[in-house]
Structure formats: structure tokens, C-alpha cells
Amino acid sequence: MPEIKFETAMKKLEKIVEELEKGELDIDKSLEIFEEGIKMSRVCSKKLTEAEQKIEKLTKGENGQLVAELFPTETDSQDDDIPF
Amino acid sequence: MYPSSPDYIPSESEESVQPRIYTVSEITQDIQTILEAAFDTVWLEGEISNLRVAASKHAYFVLKDEKTQIRCVQFRGSRAGMKFQPEDGDQVLLFGRVTVYGARGEYQIIVETMEPRGLGALQKAFEQLKEKLDKEGLFHERHKKELPPVPWKIGVITSPTGAVVRDIIHVSRRRSRYVSILLNPVKVQGEGAAEEIAQAIVDMNRLDDIDILIVGRGGGSIEDLWAFNEEIVARAIHASRIPVISAVGHEVDFTIADFVADVRAPTPSAAAEIAVPLGSDLEQRVSDATRQMIDGMNEVVQDHRQTLKHFMDRRFFREPHRILEAPAQRLDEMGQRLMRGLASWRQVQTERLRNKIAQLIQASPTRLLQRNRDKLESFYGRLGQSLKSKAAMDRQRLTGKTTQLFQLSPGKQLPHLEERRANLNQKLVNEIQQTIRFRKESFVGNLKNLNALNPLAILERGYSICKSQKTGKALTQSKDAQSGDSVEIRLAKGSLECEVKKVKASQNKT
């Protein structure tokens, strides 16, 4: 299954809300899109849970390919303070 | 030069007595050699004046400072790659070599490259590049790409040291814990900075998970920011597949990069604010939409439940047997009609059957025989009737005659009459007998004729039927048999099994 983008999932979810709130669909269709909506909601939550902030620095590897490595910053240890 | 001899020793004085005499060309040549060797590569700073571009596209001008001036020429070839077009009064830094223009006996600088120097010249270079790129359409709105609303990874092209990268990281972290940052460290000022920045933009575009690029540096002088005014950087930003936010210097600083970029941020921190959506907003959007959806679904279910309830409240749900009344009535009616139909059908069929039986009886051999017997009886009847009436008539006539006879001569004519009477009587009997015989014969003849139609009756008359043993068919012509064949000859009574001796052809061909 191809990965669904957060924004795509979000758009679908919002569209489903709209459809359900219009209340014009029959019960089967409503249930169907509701299930889809729950799926999209999970996708969104999962994406948010998965996306963990990383700070990396791009360097050139031995063969000239691009390599990202973690980039230590002073702010790592003192997230909540503005050090400058 | 001189003939060498042991007694002639040339002295210093003698040489100075005989000074070298140059031609103009010779001395110019020597000066040229010395100058060109000494000033093969020179960096030279000054102000341009008397700039003149010839039809050949070579540029001629004088570079001067407060006290002196020197002639300069820049040939078409090296002018082509110039990033700005100098004008009189511009402060520039030249790179070139010294040469001598023999025709006028003047030394001059052949300029290889020229850079603007000082605020005025840089400003001019900036304006010129801006105008050029604007004409090409690089700043046009149609090239501006939308920033993705939910970026997961932001590429940052700036110096790895200094406040900018820290500002961006800090702002990004404060806003969302869902956005990663990839730093591509570059030199942001000085020699080669523009090239590094441009290359970094190209490199970032080779990665497929970067959603937004921030290209920038902190504040500084116009010279410090100059890399972001270079054409190579502008072109790289323009070519970038990833949307670019420029973040150069402070709010008041505008660079060419700012014009080409998809979004200009007044500062690097602002760039991060623009690029990174608030993580809490994302969470809120997801949970809001999910809750709304559940509410919506509940409402849908409620609506349908309500509708269902309305239906269930209908009378036929409360008193379901009522539904059956009308159909039951109809069923009854149908049953009646069915029975009626069945009865009349039976009647029709019985009638038909009766007719068939009658026809069958009519056609039966017994009936046929009976009919023939009836016919025969009626025939006999008619015959008898006719005979009776004839006899009666004759008797009447006789009576008449007898009466006549008695009236005419009862005495003498009696014997004669008696004789005549006997004769007549005899004649009458004969007549009657003959009539009877005749009628009988004709009846028998009729019977015989009737009999003659029966094939077996024909056999009675001596005919026979010859059948081939092989085929079982009656032979009608001789050529259907061969000598030696077995044939069966059917006679009126019994049959003969025979063998054909000889086949004779028919004589009269039919």
C-alpha cells in the first residue's frame, strides 16, 4: 500500500466530516466513509507520532554521495531556553 | 664583437665611451619585456573615467586615483563574462597585466576581470543583475511555488556556525516536534561562497524528502551579503524543485536571492516561523476532525434511528395482521375463480372426449359392418315392397278382368275362359317368377361386383399373386425376377412355392 501523505489523509478526513454532517448519505455509505475516516484519523495520528524531530547535517561521503549525520547543537540540552 | 687579442683589454671606461644606441622600437621592445615580466599579474584599484566602448566591443578607459591615472583596455572576450557593466566614476578592483602599446609608446593595463568596489559600484551591480533577471522573468509570480502546508523535513543552507542555524533550529523546535532539519553547511561570505551556496541548493534537490529549503545568513554589510546577490545563486534558487525561503540579513536587507525565492523571510528566525507549522495545530486539526466525524456519524445513526422509529409507528407495524386482510380477500376471490374455471374446463374437456368417442365408435369396423347390413336390409325391404306392390297390382288387374269375364259370358265362354284364365294364371306365375329371378340375379350380380373389389375375390376367379421371396413384394413385371429366384404364388386358397425357370420379356411395351 502506498504511503498516504498526512495532508492527503487530513483532507480526506475533513471531506468525510463534511459529508457526514450533510447527512445525505444512506447508512451503509455513511458507515463506509466513517470507517475510512477513522483510518485517516489513525494515519494522521501515526504520522505525528512517528515524526520525531531530528537535526542533521549534510556531508559528503567517500564517493561524493550526500550523507546526513546528526548535528549536535548547544540547544540540544537546553530546549526551553533561548541561549542567545 | 671585438677580435680577441692578448694585448687588448677592454676597460669599463672604454665601454661607457661607446654608449648603446637604441632605435625607438628597440627600446620600446626592451621596456615592454621588462614591464611585462615585472607586472605579469596585477590587482589594481581605482576609479573609472573616460570609459569608451568601441564598435569592436573592446572597452577603453582610464583608471585613476587622487593623483595619477593609467590607461586600461578590456577586450571583448573578457568583458563577456562580467557581472556588471562599469561606468565612469565607478570604484573598481581590476585584475590584469601591464603591457606597452608601442604605436603610441604608452603603457597600459590589459584588464582580465573587474569587480565593483565600494557601495556605489556594488549597488550598481545589484541593480544591473536585478534588472537582467527581472527581464528574464525569474522574479515572476508564476514561478513562485506554494510552501507545503505540512513539511516534515526542512533543508537549511547556511553557515554551520553562528546564530542563524541555531535560531532556525530553536524556532522550529519551539513550534513543532514533528519537523526535522537537515543542515547543508556552506560558506556564506568571501571567495567561493556563492558557488558553495548554489551547489548546496543543487545537492538538496537530489534528496527526495526535503519539503522546504531555507537559504540564508545573518546580517552584515552589503559586501558580507554579496554572495546572495550573485547570479549563480539566483539561478540555483530559480531551478530548485523544492520551494525556497530566502532569509538573508535583517529585515531591511534585500538581495537578489530574495527576489528569486518563492518566499522572502525578513530574518532566518522568521523563515523558520513561516516554514514550520505549529505542531499543536496539527494535533488539533486531527482530533477536531476525528471528533467531528464521530459526531457526524452519531447524528447519521440517530437520524436513521428516528426514521426507523417513524416507520415502526405506522399502523401496519402495530397491527401486522391488517396487512394480510386485503391479500386474503383477493386470495379467496382467486380461489373461487379458480374453482369455477376448473369446472368449466372439465365440462369442455368431457364434451370433447365424448365427441371423440362418438367419432371413434362411428369409425369402428362393427359400425361399418352394421351400416352395410342396414343398407342390405333396407335393400331387401325395398325389394320385397316392390314385389308386393307389383303382385297387388296384377291381382287387381286380374280381378278386374275376371269380373269383366263374368259379366260378358258367364256360361259358354266359361271353359274357354277357364283355359284363358289358366294360361293367364300360368303366365302370371311365370312373369312373377321371372321377375323374381331377374331381381335376384341382379342382386347377386351386385353382390359379385362388390366381391370383385376384394383382391381375394379376384383370386377366386383364378388369378394369382406372384411374390418375390427375396423382397417380399408382389411381382408386376417379369424383369423384376431372375431365373432361379424363389417366388411364392398366392392362390385363392393356399399358396405355392415355385422357382423361376425362365424370364420372358414383356411383348407389348407399356
Coordinates of C-alpha atoms in Angstrom, one line a residue:
Chain A
M1 CA 0.0 0.0 0.0
P2 CA 1.5 3.3 -1.0
E3 CA 2.1 5.7 1.8
I4 CA -0.6 8.3 2.4
K5 CA 0.6 11.8 3.0
F6 CA -0.5 13.5 6.1
E7 CA -2.1 16.3 4.3
T8 CA -3.9 14.0 1.9
A9 CA -5.2 12.0 4.9
M10 CA -6.2 15.2 6.6
K11 CA -8.1 16.5 3.5
K12 CA -9.9 13.1 3.2
L13 CA -10.8 13.3 6.9
E14 CA -12.2 16.8 6.6
K15 CA -14.2 15.9 3.5
I16 CA -15.7 12.9 5.3
V17 CA -16.7 15.2 8.2
E18 CA -18.4 17.4 5.7
E19 CA -20.2 14.6 4.0
L20 CA -21.4 13.1 7.3
E21 CA -22.6 16.5 8.6
K22 CA -24.6 17.0 5.4
G23 CA -26.4 13.8 6.4
E24 CA -27.5 13.0 2.8
L25 CA -25.9 9.5 2.6
D26 CA -27.5 6.3 3.4
I27 CA -26.4 4.3 6.4
D28 CA -24.2 1.9 4.5
K29 CA -22.3 4.6 2.7
S30 CA -22.1 6.6 6.0
L31 CA -20.5 3.7 7.8
E32 CA -18.2 3.1 4.9
I33 CA -16.8 6.6 4.8
F34 CA -16.8 6.7 8.6
E35 CA -14.5 3.7 8.6
E36 CA -12.4 5.4 6.0
G37 CA -12.3 8.5 8.2
I38 CA -11.2 6.5 11.3
K39 CA -8.5 5.0 9.1
M40 CA -7.4 8.5 8.0
S41 CA -7.5 9.8 11.6
R42 CA -5.2 6.9 12.6
V43 CA -2.9 7.7 9.7
C44 CA -2.6 11.3 10.8
S45 CA -2.0 10.4 14.4
K46 CA 0.5 7.8 13.4
K47 CA 2.3 10.3 11.2
L48 CA 2.5 12.7 14.1
T49 CA 3.7 10.1 16.5
E50 CA 6.3 8.8 14.0
A51 CA 7.7 12.1 13.0
E52 CA 10.4 12.7 15.5
Q53 CA 12.4 15.8 15.1
K54 CA 16.0 15.2 14.0
I55 CA 18.6 17.7 13.4
E56 CA 21.1 16.5 10.9
K57 CA 24.0 17.9 8.9
L58 CA 24.7 17.1 5.3
T59 CA 28.2 16.0 4.5
K60 CA 29.8 14.3 1.5
G61 CA 30.7 10.6 1.8
E62 CA 33.8 8.9 0.5
N63 CA 32.3 8.6 -3.0
G64 CA 31.0 12.1 -3.0
Q65 CA 27.4 10.9 -2.2
L66 CA 25.4 13.0 0.3
V67 CA 25.3 11.7 3.8
A68 CA 23.3 13.2 6.7
E69 CA 24.7 12.9 10.1
L70 CA 23.3 14.1 13.4
F71 CA 24.2 17.6 14.1
P72 CA 24.8 18.4 17.7
T73 CA 23.7 21.9 18.8
E74 CA 24.0 23.6 22.0
T75 CA 20.3 23.8 22.2
D76 CA 20.0 20.0 22.5
S77 CA 20.5 20.1 26.2
Q78 CA 18.5 23.3 26.9
D79 CA 15.5 23.1 24.7
D80 CA 13.4 25.6 26.6
D81 CA 15.8 28.4 26.9
I82 CA 16.9 30.8 24.3
P83 CA 20.6 30.8 24.6
F84 CA 21.3 33.9 22.6
Chain B
M1 CA 82.1 41.6 -31.1
Y2 CA 85.7 42.6 -30.8
P3 CA 88.6 40.5 -32.1
S4 CA 90.1 38.9 -29.0
S5 CA 93.8 39.6 -28.6
P6 CA 96.1 39.3 -25.6
D7 CA 97.1 42.9 -25.8
Y8 CA 93.7 44.4 -26.0
I9 CA 91.8 44.5 -22.8
P10 CA 88.6 46.5 -22.9
S11 CA 88.1 48.7 -19.9
E12 CA 84.9 50.0 -18.1
S13 CA 85.6 53.4 -19.3
E14 CA 86.0 52.4 -22.8
E15 CA 82.6 50.8 -22.8
S16 CA 80.9 53.8 -21.4
V17 CA 82.5 55.8 -24.0
Q18 CA 80.7 53.8 -26.6
P19 CA 77.0 54.0 -25.4
R20 CA 74.4 51.7 -26.8
I21 CA 72.2 53.4 -29.2
Y22 CA 68.7 52.1 -29.4
T23 CA 66.2 52.6 -32.0
V24 CA 62.7 53.6 -30.7
S25 CA 61.4 50.2 -31.5
E26 CA 64.3 48.5 -29.7
I27 CA 63.8 50.5 -26.5
T28 CA 60.1 50.1 -26.6
Q29 CA 60.6 46.4 -27.1
D30 CA 63.0 46.3 -24.1
I31 CA 60.7 48.3 -21.9
Q32 CA 57.9 46.1 -22.9
T33 CA 59.9 43.0 -21.9
I34 CA 60.9 44.4 -18.6
L35 CA 57.4 45.8 -17.7
E36 CA 55.5 42.7 -18.8
A37 CA 57.9 40.5 -16.8
A38 CA 57.6 42.7 -13.7
F39 CA 53.8 43.2 -13.8
D40 CA 52.6 40.0 -15.3
T41 CA 49.7 39.8 -12.9
V42 CA 48.4 42.8 -11.0
W43 CA 45.5 43.8 -8.8
L44 CA 44.7 47.4 -9.1
E45 CA 42.1 49.5 -7.5
G46 CA 40.8 52.9 -8.7
E47 CA 38.1 54.9 -10.3
I48 CA 37.0 54.6 -13.8
S49 CA 36.8 57.6 -16.1
N50 CA 36.7 58.3 -19.9
L51 CA 35.1 54.9 -20.4
R52 CA 34.5 54.3 -24.1
V53 CA 33.4 51.1 -25.8
A54 CA 34.5 50.8 -29.4
A55 CA 32.5 49.3 -32.2
S56 CA 34.7 46.3 -31.7
K57 CA 33.2 45.9 -28.2
H58 CA 36.6 46.5 -26.6
A59 CA 36.4 48.9 -23.7
Y60 CA 38.9 51.7 -23.2
F61 CA 39.1 53.7 -20.1
V62 CA 41.4 55.4 -17.6
L63 CA 41.8 54.3 -14.0
K64 CA 42.7 57.0 -11.6
D65 CA 43.1 57.9 -8.1
E66 CA 43.6 61.3 -6.5
K67 CA 47.0 61.9 -8.1
T68 CA 47.5 59.7 -11.1
Q69 CA 45.9 57.8 -13.9
I70 CA 46.7 54.8 -16.1
R71 CA 45.2 53.7 -19.4
C72 CA 43.3 50.5 -19.4
V73 CA 41.8 48.3 -22.1
Q74 CA 39.4 45.4 -21.7
F75 CA 39.0 43.3 -24.7
R76 CA 35.7 41.9 -25.8
G77 CA 36.4 38.3 -24.7
S78 CA 36.9 39.1 -21.0
R79 CA 34.1 41.7 -21.0
A80 CA 31.6 39.0 -21.9
G81 CA 31.6 37.3 -18.5
M82 CA 31.4 40.5 -16.5
K83 CA 28.8 40.5 -13.7
F84 CA 28.3 44.3 -14.0
Q85 CA 28.9 47.0 -16.5
P86 CA 31.2 49.7 -15.2
E87 CA 30.6 53.3 -15.7
D88 CA 32.6 56.5 -15.3
G89 CA 33.1 57.2 -11.6
D90 CA 32.8 53.6 -10.5
Q91 CA 35.3 52.4 -7.9
V92 CA 36.6 49.0 -9.2
L93 CA 39.1 46.4 -8.5
L94 CA 40.9 45.2 -11.6
F95 CA 42.9 42.1 -12.3
G96 CA 45.2 42.2 -15.4
R97 CA 48.7 42.7 -16.7
V98 CA 50.8 45.6 -17.8
T99 CA 51.7 45.9 -21.4
V100 CA 53.1 48.5 -23.7
Y101 CA 51.2 49.9 -26.6
G102 CA 54.2 50.5 -29.0
A103 CA 52.3 52.6 -31.5
R104 CA 51.9 55.4 -29.0
G105 CA 54.7 54.5 -26.7
E106 CA 52.3 54.1 -23.8
Y107 CA 52.0 51.5 -21.2
Q108 CA 48.5 50.3 -20.3
I109 CA 46.7 47.7 -18.3
I110 CA 45.0 44.9 -20.1
V111 CA 42.1 44.1 -17.8
E112 CA 41.1 40.4 -17.3
T113 CA 38.4 40.8 -14.7
M114 CA 36.8 43.7 -12.9
E115 CA 34.8 43.7 -9.7
P116 CA 32.8 46.6 -8.3
R117 CA 34.4 48.2 -5.3
G118 CA 32.6 50.3 -2.7
L119 CA 29.0 50.9 -2.0
G120 CA 28.1 52.7 -5.2
A121 CA 29.5 50.1 -7.6
L122 CA 28.0 47.2 -5.7
Q123 CA 24.7 48.9 -5.7
K124 CA 25.0 49.3 -9.4
A125 CA 26.0 45.7 -9.9
F126 CA 23.0 44.7 -7.8
E127 CA 20.6 46.9 -9.9
Q128 CA 22.0 45.6 -13.1
L129 CA 21.7 41.9 -12.2
K130 CA 18.2 42.6 -10.8
E131 CA 17.1 44.2 -14.0
K132 CA 18.6 41.5 -16.1
L133 CA 16.9 38.6 -14.2
D134 CA 13.7 40.5 -13.9
K135 CA 13.7 40.9 -17.7
E136 CA 14.2 37.1 -18.0
G137 CA 11.2 36.7 -15.8
L138 CA 12.9 34.9 -12.9
F139 CA 11.1 37.0 -10.3
H140 CA 7.7 36.4 -11.9
E141 CA 4.8 35.3 -9.7
R142 CA 4.2 32.3 -11.9
H143 CA 7.5 30.8 -10.7
K144 CA 6.6 31.1 -7.1
K145 CA 5.9 27.7 -5.6
E146 CA 3.5 27.1 -2.7
L147 CA 5.0 26.0 0.5
P148 CA 3.8 22.6 1.6
P149 CA 1.3 23.1 4.5
V150 CA 2.8 20.2 6.5
P151 CA 6.5 19.9 5.9
W152 CA 8.3 17.0 7.7
K153 CA 11.9 17.9 6.8
I154 CA 13.4 21.3 6.2
G155 CA 16.7 21.8 4.5
V156 CA 18.8 24.7 5.8
I157 CA 21.6 26.1 3.7
T158 CA 23.7 28.4 5.8
S159 CA 26.8 28.6 7.9
P160 CA 27.1 25.7 10.4
T161 CA 28.4 28.1 12.9
G162 CA 26.8 31.3 14.0
A163 CA 23.4 32.3 15.3
V164 CA 21.4 31.6 12.1
V165 CA 21.3 27.8 12.3
R166 CA 20.7 27.9 16.0
D167 CA 17.8 30.4 15.5
I168 CA 16.2 28.2 12.9
I169 CA 16.6 25.0 15.0
H170 CA 15.3 26.8 18.1
V171 CA 12.3 28.3 16.4
S172 CA 11.5 25.0 14.7
R173 CA 11.7 23.1 17.9
R174 CA 9.5 25.6 19.7
R175 CA 6.8 25.4 17.1
S176 CA 6.7 21.7 16.4
R177 CA 8.2 18.5 17.4
Y178 CA 7.3 16.9 14.1
V179 CA 9.7 18.8 11.9
S180 CA 13.3 17.6 11.2
I181 CA 16.1 19.8 10.0
L182 CA 18.9 18.9 7.6
L183 CA 21.7 21.4 7.5
N184 CA 23.8 21.8 4.5
P185 CA 26.8 23.8 5.8
V186 CA 28.2 26.4 3.4
K187 CA 30.4 29.4 3.4
V188 CA 28.1 32.4 3.3
Q189 CA 30.7 35.1 2.5
G190 CA 34.0 35.6 0.8
E191 CA 35.7 33.8 -2.1
G192 CA 33.7 30.8 -3.4
A193 CA 30.7 31.4 -1.1
A194 CA 28.2 31.9 -3.9
E195 CA 29.3 28.7 -5.7
E196 CA 29.0 26.7 -2.5
I197 CA 25.5 28.0 -1.8
A198 CA 24.4 27.3 -5.4
Q199 CA 25.9 23.8 -5.1
A200 CA 24.2 23.1 -1.8
I201 CA 20.8 24.0 -3.4
V202 CA 21.5 21.6 -6.2
D203 CA 22.6 18.9 -3.7
M204 CA 19.5 19.4 -1.5
N205 CA 17.3 18.9 -4.6
R206 CA 18.8 15.5 -5.1
L207 CA 17.3 14.3 -1.8
D208 CA 13.7 13.3 -2.0
D209 CA 12.5 14.0 1.5
I210 CA 13.2 17.7 1.8
D211 CA 9.9 19.7 1.8
I212 CA 11.2 23.3 2.1
L213 CA 14.7 24.9 1.7
I214 CA 15.8 27.8 3.8
V215 CA 18.7 29.7 2.3
G216 CA 20.2 32.5 4.3
R217 CA 22.6 34.1 6.6
G218 CA 22.7 36.6 9.4
G219 CA 23.1 40.3 9.0
G220 CA 26.2 42.1 7.7
S221 CA 27.5 44.7 5.3
I222 CA 26.5 44.7 1.6
E223 CA 29.8 43.0 0.9
D224 CA 29.1 40.4 3.5
L225 CA 25.7 39.6 1.9
W226 CA 27.2 39.8 -1.6
A227 CA 27.1 36.0 -2.3
F228 CA 23.3 36.2 -2.2
N229 CA 23.4 38.8 -4.9
E230 CA 25.4 36.6 -7.3
E231 CA 23.8 35.3 -10.4
I232 CA 24.8 31.7 -9.8
V233 CA 22.8 31.7 -6.5
A234 CA 19.8 33.3 -8.2
R235 CA 19.9 30.7 -10.9
A236 CA 20.1 27.8 -8.5
I237 CA 17.2 29.1 -6.5
H238 CA 15.2 29.5 -9.6
A239 CA 16.0 26.0 -10.7
S240 CA 15.2 24.4 -7.4
R241 CA 12.3 21.9 -7.4
I242 CA 11.9 22.4 -3.6
P243 CA 10.3 25.6 -2.6
V244 CA 12.9 28.1 -1.3
I245 CA 12.6 30.6 1.5
S246 CA 15.3 33.2 1.4
A247 CA 16.4 34.6 4.8
V248 CA 19.3 37.0 4.3
G249 CA 20.4 39.5 6.9
H250 CA 17.9 41.8 8.5
E251 CA 14.5 42.9 7.5
V252 CA 15.9 45.9 5.6
D253 CA 18.3 43.9 3.5
F254 CA 17.1 42.9 0.1
T255 CA 19.2 40.6 -2.0
I256 CA 18.7 39.1 -5.5
A257 CA 18.1 35.8 -3.7
D258 CA 15.1 37.4 -2.0
F259 CA 13.5 38.3 -5.4
V260 CA 14.0 34.8 -6.9
A261 CA 13.0 32.8 -3.8
D262 CA 9.5 31.5 -3.5
V263 CA 9.1 33.3 -0.2
R264 CA 11.2 36.0 1.3
A265 CA 11.6 35.9 5.1
P266 CA 12.8 39.1 6.7
T267 CA 15.1 37.1 9.1
P268 CA 16.2 33.5 9.5
S269 CA 14.0 33.1 12.6
A270 CA 11.1 34.4 10.6
A271 CA 11.9 31.8 7.9
A272 CA 11.5 29.0 10.4
E273 CA 8.2 30.6 11.6
I274 CA 6.9 30.6 8.1
A275 CA 8.1 27.1 7.2
V276 CA 7.2 25.2 10.4
P277 CA 3.5 24.9 11.1
L278 CA 2.6 24.7 14.8
G279 CA 2.6 21.0 15.9
S280 CA -0.3 21.7 18.3
D281 CA -2.3 23.0 15.3
L282 CA -1.8 19.7 13.5
E283 CA -2.8 17.7 16.6
Q284 CA -5.8 20.0 17.0
R285 CA -6.8 19.5 13.4
V286 CA -6.6 15.8 13.6
S287 CA -8.5 15.5 16.8
D288 CA -11.1 18.1 15.8
A289 CA -11.8 16.4 12.5
T290 CA -11.9 13.0 14.2
R291 CA -14.3 14.2 16.8
Q292 CA -16.5 16.0 14.3
M293 CA -16.6 12.9 12.2
I294 CA -17.7 10.7 15.1
D295 CA -20.4 13.3 16.0
G296 CA -21.4 13.4 12.4
M297 CA -21.7 9.6 12.3
N298 CA -23.7 9.6 15.5
E299 CA -26.0 12.1 14.0
V300 CA -26.4 9.9 10.9
V301 CA -27.2 6.9 13.1
Q302 CA -29.7 9.0 15.1
D303 CA -31.4 10.3 12.0
H304 CA -31.8 6.8 10.7
R305 CA -33.0 5.5 14.0
Q306 CA -35.6 8.3 14.0
T307 CA -36.7 7.4 10.5
L308 CA -36.9 3.8 11.5
K309 CA -39.0 4.7 14.5
H310 CA -41.4 6.6 12.3
F311 CA -41.8 3.6 10.2
M312 CA -42.3 1.3 13.1
D313 CA -45.0 3.6 14.4
R314 CA -47.1 3.0 11.2
R315 CA -50.3 1.1 11.8
F316 CA -49.4 -1.9 9.7
F317 CA -46.4 -2.5 12.0
R318 CA -48.5 -2.2 15.1
E319 CA -51.3 -4.4 13.6
P320 CA -49.4 -6.5 11.2
H321 CA -52.4 -8.8 10.5
R322 CA -54.1 -5.9 8.8
I323 CA -51.6 -6.1 6.1
L324 CA -53.0 -9.6 5.3
E325 CA -56.6 -8.6 5.0
A326 CA -56.7 -7.3 1.5
P327 CA -54.4 -10.1 0.1
A328 CA -56.5 -12.7 1.9
Q329 CA -59.7 -11.3 0.3
R330 CA -58.0 -11.4 -3.0
L331 CA -56.9 -14.9 -2.4
D332 CA -60.4 -16.0 -1.7
E333 CA -61.7 -14.4 -4.8
M334 CA -58.9 -16.0 -6.8
G335 CA -59.7 -19.5 -5.3
Q336 CA -63.3 -19.1 -6.3
R337 CA -62.5 -18.1 -9.8
L338 CA -60.1 -21.0 -10.0
M339 CA -62.7 -23.5 -9.0
R340 CA -65.2 -22.0 -11.5
G341 CA -62.6 -22.1 -14.2
L342 CA -61.7 -25.7 -13.3
A343 CA -65.3 -26.8 -13.5
S344 CA -66.0 -25.2 -16.9
W345 CA -62.7 -26.6 -18.1
R346 CA -63.7 -30.1 -17.0
Q347 CA -67.0 -29.6 -18.8
V348 CA -65.4 -28.6 -22.0
Q349 CA -62.9 -31.4 -21.8
T350 CA -65.6 -34.0 -21.1
E351 CA -67.6 -32.7 -24.1
R352 CA -64.6 -33.0 -26.3
L353 CA -63.9 -36.5 -25.0
R354 CA -67.4 -37.6 -25.7
N355 CA -67.2 -36.3 -29.2
K356 CA -64.0 -38.2 -29.8
I357 CA -65.5 -41.4 -28.5
A358 CA -68.6 -40.9 -30.7
Q359 CA -66.3 -40.3 -33.7
L360 CA -64.3 -43.4 -32.8
I361 CA -67.4 -45.6 -32.5
Q362 CA -68.7 -44.2 -35.7
A363 CA -65.4 -45.2 -37.4
S364 CA -65.3 -48.7 -35.8
P365 CA -65.4 -51.8 -38.1
T366 CA -68.5 -53.1 -36.2
R367 CA -70.3 -49.9 -37.1
L368 CA -69.2 -50.1 -40.7
L369 CA -70.5 -53.7 -40.8
Q370 CA -73.7 -52.7 -39.2
R371 CA -74.2 -49.8 -41.7
N372 CA -73.7 -52.2 -44.6
R373 CA -76.0 -54.7 -43.0
D374 CA -78.6 -51.9 -42.6
K375 CA -78.1 -50.9 -46.2
L376 CA -78.6 -54.5 -47.3
E377 CA -81.7 -54.9 -45.2
S378 CA -83.2 -51.7 -46.5
F379 CA -82.4 -53.0 -49.9
Y380 CA -84.2 -56.3 -49.2
G381 CA -87.1 -54.4 -47.7
R382 CA -87.4 -52.2 -50.8
L383 CA -87.2 -55.2 -53.0
G384 CA -89.9 -57.1 -51.1
Q385 CA -92.1 -53.9 -51.1
S386 CA -91.8 -53.5 -54.8
L387 CA -92.6 -57.2 -55.4
K388 CA -95.7 -57.0 -53.1
S389 CA -97.0 -53.9 -54.8
K390 CA -96.5 -55.5 -58.2
A391 CA -98.4 -58.6 -57.2
A392 CA -101.2 -56.5 -55.8
M393 CA -101.4 -54.5 -58.9
D394 CA -101.5 -57.7 -61.0
R395 CA -104.1 -59.2 -58.7
Q396 CA -106.2 -56.1 -59.1
R397 CA -106.0 -56.3 -62.8
L398 CA -106.9 -60.0 -62.7
T399 CA -109.9 -59.3 -60.5
G400 CA -110.9 -56.6 -63.0
K401 CA -110.6 -59.0 -65.9
T402 CA -112.4 -61.8 -64.1
T403 CA -115.2 -59.5 -63.3
Q404 CA -115.4 -58.5 -67.0
L405 CA -115.3 -62.1 -67.9
F406 CA -118.2 -63.0 -65.6
Q407 CA -120.2 -60.0 -66.8
L408 CA -119.6 -60.8 -70.5
S409 CA -120.3 -64.5 -70.9
P410 CA -120.6 -66.4 -67.8
G411 CA -121.9 -69.7 -69.4
K412 CA -120.5 -70.6 -72.8
Q413 CA -117.3 -68.9 -72.7
L414 CA -116.6 -70.5 -69.3
P415 CA -114.3 -73.3 -70.5
H416 CA -112.5 -71.1 -72.9
L417 CA -112.3 -68.5 -70.3
E418 CA -111.2 -71.1 -67.8
E419 CA -108.4 -72.1 -70.2
R420 CA -107.5 -68.5 -70.8
R421 CA -107.6 -67.9 -67.1
A422 CA -105.3 -70.9 -66.5
N423 CA -103.0 -69.6 -69.2
L424 CA -103.0 -66.2 -67.8
N425 CA -102.5 -67.6 -64.4
Q426 CA -99.6 -69.6 -65.6
K427 CA -98.2 -66.5 -67.4
L428 CA -98.7 -64.5 -64.4
V429 CA -96.8 -67.0 -62.3
N430 CA -94.1 -67.2 -64.9
E431 CA -93.9 -63.5 -65.0
I432 CA -93.6 -63.2 -61.3
Q433 CA -91.1 -66.0 -61.1
Q434 CA -89.1 -64.3 -63.9
T435 CA -89.2 -61.0 -62.3
I436 CA -88.1 -62.5 -59.0
R437 CA -85.3 -64.4 -60.8
F438 CA -84.3 -61.3 -62.6
R439 CA -84.2 -59.3 -59.5
K440 CA -82.4 -61.9 -57.7
E441 CA -79.8 -62.2 -60.4
S442 CA -79.3 -58.6 -60.5
F443 CA -78.9 -58.6 -56.7
V444 CA -76.4 -61.4 -56.9
G445 CA -74.6 -59.7 -59.7
N446 CA -74.3 -56.6 -57.5
L447 CA -73.0 -58.7 -54.7
K448 CA -70.5 -60.2 -57.1
N449 CA -69.4 -56.9 -58.2
L450 CA -69.0 -55.9 -54.6
N451 CA -67.0 -59.1 -54.2
A452 CA -64.8 -58.4 -57.2
L453 CA -63.3 -55.4 -55.4
N454 CA -61.8 -57.7 -52.8
P455 CA -58.4 -58.8 -54.1
L456 CA -59.0 -62.3 -52.6
A457 CA -62.2 -62.4 -54.7
I458 CA -60.1 -61.9 -57.8
L459 CA -58.1 -64.9 -56.8
E460 CA -61.5 -66.8 -56.7
R461 CA -61.7 -66.1 -60.3
G462 CA -58.4 -68.0 -60.9
Y463 CA -56.0 -65.2 -60.7
S464 CA -52.9 -65.5 -58.5
I465 CA -50.4 -63.2 -56.9
C466 CA -46.7 -63.9 -57.5
K467 CA -44.4 -62.5 -54.8
S468 CA -40.6 -62.4 -54.8
Q469 CA -39.3 -64.4 -51.8
K470 CA -36.4 -62.1 -51.7
T471 CA -38.1 -58.8 -51.4
G472 CA -41.5 -60.0 -50.3
K473 CA -43.1 -57.7 -52.9
A474 CA -45.6 -58.7 -55.5
L475 CA -44.1 -59.0 -58.9
T476 CA -45.7 -57.0 -61.6
Q477 CA -43.2 -57.4 -64.4
S478 CA -41.0 -60.3 -65.4
K479 CA -37.8 -58.4 -65.3
D480 CA -38.1 -58.0 -61.6
A481 CA -37.3 -61.7 -61.3
Q482 CA -34.4 -63.8 -62.4
S483 CA -34.3 -67.4 -63.3
G484 CA -33.6 -69.4 -60.2
D485 CA -35.4 -67.0 -58.0
S486 CA -37.8 -68.4 -55.5
V487 CA -41.3 -66.9 -55.8
E488 CA -44.4 -67.5 -53.8
I489 CA -47.7 -67.8 -55.8
R490 CA -50.7 -66.9 -53.7
L491 CA -53.9 -68.7 -54.8
A492 CA -57.4 -68.2 -53.6
K493 CA -56.9 -70.9 -51.2
G494 CA -53.3 -71.7 -50.2
S495 CA -50.1 -70.8 -52.0
L496 CA -47.3 -72.4 -54.0
E497 CA -43.6 -72.1 -53.6
C498 CA -42.1 -72.0 -57.1
E499 CA -38.8 -71.4 -58.8
V500 CA -38.5 -69.3 -61.9
K501 CA -37.3 -71.3 -64.8
K502 CA -37.0 -68.6 -67.4
V503 CA -37.7 -64.9 -67.6
K504 CA -39.6 -63.8 -70.7
A505 CA -39.6 -60.2 -71.6
S506 CA -42.9 -58.3 -71.9
Q507 CA -44.0 -58.3 -75.5
N508 CA -46.0 -55.2 -75.6
K509 CA -44.0 -52.5 -74.1
T510 CA -46.0 -50.1 -71.9

